[in-house]
PDB file of C-alpha atoms in Angstrom:
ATOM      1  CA  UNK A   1      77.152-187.013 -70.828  1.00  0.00           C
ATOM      2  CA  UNK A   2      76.824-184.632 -68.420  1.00  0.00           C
ATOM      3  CA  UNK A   3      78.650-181.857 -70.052  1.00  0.00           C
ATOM      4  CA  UNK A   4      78.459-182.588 -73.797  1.00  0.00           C
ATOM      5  CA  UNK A   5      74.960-183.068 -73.377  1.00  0.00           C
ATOM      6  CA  UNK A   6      72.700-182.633 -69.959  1.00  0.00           C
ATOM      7  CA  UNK A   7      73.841-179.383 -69.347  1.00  0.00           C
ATOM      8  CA  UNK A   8      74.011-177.871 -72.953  1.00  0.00           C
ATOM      9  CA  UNK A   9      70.069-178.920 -73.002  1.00  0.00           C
ATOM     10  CA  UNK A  10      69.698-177.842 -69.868  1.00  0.00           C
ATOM     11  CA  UNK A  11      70.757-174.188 -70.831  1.00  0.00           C
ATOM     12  CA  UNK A  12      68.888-174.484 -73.998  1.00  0.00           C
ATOM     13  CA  UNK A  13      65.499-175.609 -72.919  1.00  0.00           C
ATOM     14  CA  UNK A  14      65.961-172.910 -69.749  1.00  0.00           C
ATOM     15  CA  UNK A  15      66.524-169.875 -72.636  1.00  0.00           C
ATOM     16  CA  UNK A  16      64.588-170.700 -74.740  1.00  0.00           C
ATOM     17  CA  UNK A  17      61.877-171.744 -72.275  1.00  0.00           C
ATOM     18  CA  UNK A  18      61.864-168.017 -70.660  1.00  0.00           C
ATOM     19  CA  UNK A  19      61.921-166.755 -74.412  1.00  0.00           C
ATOM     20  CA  UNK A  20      58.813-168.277 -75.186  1.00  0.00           C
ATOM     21  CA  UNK A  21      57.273-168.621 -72.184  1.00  0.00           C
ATOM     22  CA  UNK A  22      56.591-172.326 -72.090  1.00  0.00           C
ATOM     23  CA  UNK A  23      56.892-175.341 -69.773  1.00  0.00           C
ATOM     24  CA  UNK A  24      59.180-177.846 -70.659  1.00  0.00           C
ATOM     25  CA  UNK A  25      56.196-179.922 -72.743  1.00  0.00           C
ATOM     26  CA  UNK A  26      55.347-177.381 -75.030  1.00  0.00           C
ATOM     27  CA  UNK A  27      58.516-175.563 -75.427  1.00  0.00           C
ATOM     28  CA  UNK A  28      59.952-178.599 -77.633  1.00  0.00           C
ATOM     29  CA  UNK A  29      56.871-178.409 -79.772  1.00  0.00           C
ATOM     30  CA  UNK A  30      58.941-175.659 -82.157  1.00  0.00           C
ATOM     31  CA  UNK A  31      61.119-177.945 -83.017  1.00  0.00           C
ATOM     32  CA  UNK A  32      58.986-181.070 -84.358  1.00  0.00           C
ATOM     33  CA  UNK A  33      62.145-183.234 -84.000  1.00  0.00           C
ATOM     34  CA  UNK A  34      62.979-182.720 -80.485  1.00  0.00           C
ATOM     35  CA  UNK A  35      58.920-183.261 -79.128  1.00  0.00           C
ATOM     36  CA  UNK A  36      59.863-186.478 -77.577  1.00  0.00           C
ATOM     37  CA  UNK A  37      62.836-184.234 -75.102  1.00  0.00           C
ATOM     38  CA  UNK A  38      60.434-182.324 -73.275  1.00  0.00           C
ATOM     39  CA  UNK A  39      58.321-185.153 -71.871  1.00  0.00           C
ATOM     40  CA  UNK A  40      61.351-187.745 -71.787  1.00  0.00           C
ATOM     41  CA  UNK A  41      62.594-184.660 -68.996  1.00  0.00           C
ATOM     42  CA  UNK A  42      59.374-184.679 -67.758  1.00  0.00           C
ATOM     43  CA  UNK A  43      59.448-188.422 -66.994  1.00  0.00           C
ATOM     44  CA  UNK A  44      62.728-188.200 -65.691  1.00  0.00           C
ATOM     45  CA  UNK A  45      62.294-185.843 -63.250  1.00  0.00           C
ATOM     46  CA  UNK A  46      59.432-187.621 -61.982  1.00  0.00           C
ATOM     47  CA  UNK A  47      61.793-190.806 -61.722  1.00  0.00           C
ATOM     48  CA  UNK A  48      64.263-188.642 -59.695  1.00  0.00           C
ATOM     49  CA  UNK A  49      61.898-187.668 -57.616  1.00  0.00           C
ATOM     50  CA  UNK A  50      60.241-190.573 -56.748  1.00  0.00           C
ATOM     51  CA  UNK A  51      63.851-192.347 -55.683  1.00  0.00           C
ATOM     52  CA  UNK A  52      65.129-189.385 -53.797  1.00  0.00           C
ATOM     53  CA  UNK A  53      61.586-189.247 -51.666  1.00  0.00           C
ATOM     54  CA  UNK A  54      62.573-192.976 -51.099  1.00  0.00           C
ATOM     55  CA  UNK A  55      65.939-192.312 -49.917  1.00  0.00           C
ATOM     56  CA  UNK A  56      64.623-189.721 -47.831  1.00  0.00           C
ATOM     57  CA  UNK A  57      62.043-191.231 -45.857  1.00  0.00           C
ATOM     58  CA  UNK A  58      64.145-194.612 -45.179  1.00  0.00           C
ATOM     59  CA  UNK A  59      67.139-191.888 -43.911  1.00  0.00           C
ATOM     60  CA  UNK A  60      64.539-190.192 -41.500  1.00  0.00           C
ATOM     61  CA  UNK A  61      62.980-193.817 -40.325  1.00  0.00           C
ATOM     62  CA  UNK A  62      66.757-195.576 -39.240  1.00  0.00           C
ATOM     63  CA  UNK A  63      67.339-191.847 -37.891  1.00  0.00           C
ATOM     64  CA  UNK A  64      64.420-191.407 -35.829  1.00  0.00           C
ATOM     65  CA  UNK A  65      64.205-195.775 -35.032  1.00  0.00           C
ATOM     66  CA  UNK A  66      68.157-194.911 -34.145  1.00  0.00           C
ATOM     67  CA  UNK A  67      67.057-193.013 -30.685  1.00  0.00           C
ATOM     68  CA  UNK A  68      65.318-196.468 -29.239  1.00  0.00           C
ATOM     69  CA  UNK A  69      66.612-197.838 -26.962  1.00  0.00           C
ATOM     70  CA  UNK A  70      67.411-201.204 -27.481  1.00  0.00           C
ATOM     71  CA  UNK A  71      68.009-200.357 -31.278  1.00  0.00           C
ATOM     72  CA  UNK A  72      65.799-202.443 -33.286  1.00  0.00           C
ATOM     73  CA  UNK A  73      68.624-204.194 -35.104  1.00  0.00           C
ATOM     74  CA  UNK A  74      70.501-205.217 -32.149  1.00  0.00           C
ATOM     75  CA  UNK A  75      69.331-208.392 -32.390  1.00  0.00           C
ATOM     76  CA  UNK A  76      68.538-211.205 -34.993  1.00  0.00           C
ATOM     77  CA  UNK A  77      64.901-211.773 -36.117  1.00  0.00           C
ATOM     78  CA  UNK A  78      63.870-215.745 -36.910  1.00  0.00           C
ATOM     79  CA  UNK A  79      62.099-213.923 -40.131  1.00  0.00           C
ATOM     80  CA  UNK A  80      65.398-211.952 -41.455  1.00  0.00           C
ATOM     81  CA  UNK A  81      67.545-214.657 -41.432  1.00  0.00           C
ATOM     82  CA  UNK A  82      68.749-216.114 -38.032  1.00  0.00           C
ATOM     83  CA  UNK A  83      71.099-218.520 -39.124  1.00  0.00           C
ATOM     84  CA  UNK A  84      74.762-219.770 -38.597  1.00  0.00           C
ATOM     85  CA  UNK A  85      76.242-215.871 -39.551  1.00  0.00           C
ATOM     86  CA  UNK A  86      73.671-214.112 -36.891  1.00  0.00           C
ATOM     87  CA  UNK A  87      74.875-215.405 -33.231  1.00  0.00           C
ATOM     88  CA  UNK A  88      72.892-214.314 -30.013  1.00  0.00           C
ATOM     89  CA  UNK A  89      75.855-214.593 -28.326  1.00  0.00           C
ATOM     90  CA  UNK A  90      77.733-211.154 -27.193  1.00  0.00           C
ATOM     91  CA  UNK A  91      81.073-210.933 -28.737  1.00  0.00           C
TER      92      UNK A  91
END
C-alpha cells in the first residue's frame, strides 16, 4: 500500500499542490472525483497525530516517574490487581 499507493499520492498531491498553490482540501477540488482524498488525509493526519502525542507523553511520564526512588511499580496496588500472580514477597 505503501508504495503502489501512499507514496504515489503523496508525490502527486505535493506537485501538484505547489503547482496550484493549494492546501491539501482544496487542491483535490480539480478533480471532482478525488474531493473526498484531501480531507480523508486531512483526517488522517489528525488521527496520527493524536496517537503519536499519546505515545509521547506516556514515554516522558514512565521516563521522568522512572527517576523515583522507590519506582512506583515496585510494588502491587490492591486496585491493579493484587492477586495470586502479584506476591509481596522478594524473590
Amino acid at each position: 500500500m505503501l508504495a503502489f499507493i501512499a507514496m504515489p499520492m503523496f508525490y502527486l498531491e505535493c506537485s501538484f499542490g505547489q503547482f496550484a498553490s493549494l492546501g491539501p482540501v482544496a487542491v483535490w477540488k480539480a478533480v471532482p472525483m478525488l474531493q473526498g482524498v484531501g480531507i480523508t488525509m486531512v483526517l488522517f493526519s489528525t488521527i496520527i497525530d493524536i496517537t503519536y502525542n499519546g505515545i509521547i507523553g506516556y514515554s516522558l511520564y514512565y521516563l521522568f516517574a522512572s527517576f523515583q526512588s522507590p519506582l512506583p511499580w515496585a510494588d502491587c496496588f490492591s486496585w491493579w490487581g493484587a492477586d495470586e500472580t502479584c506476591s509481596r514477597i522478594p524473590k
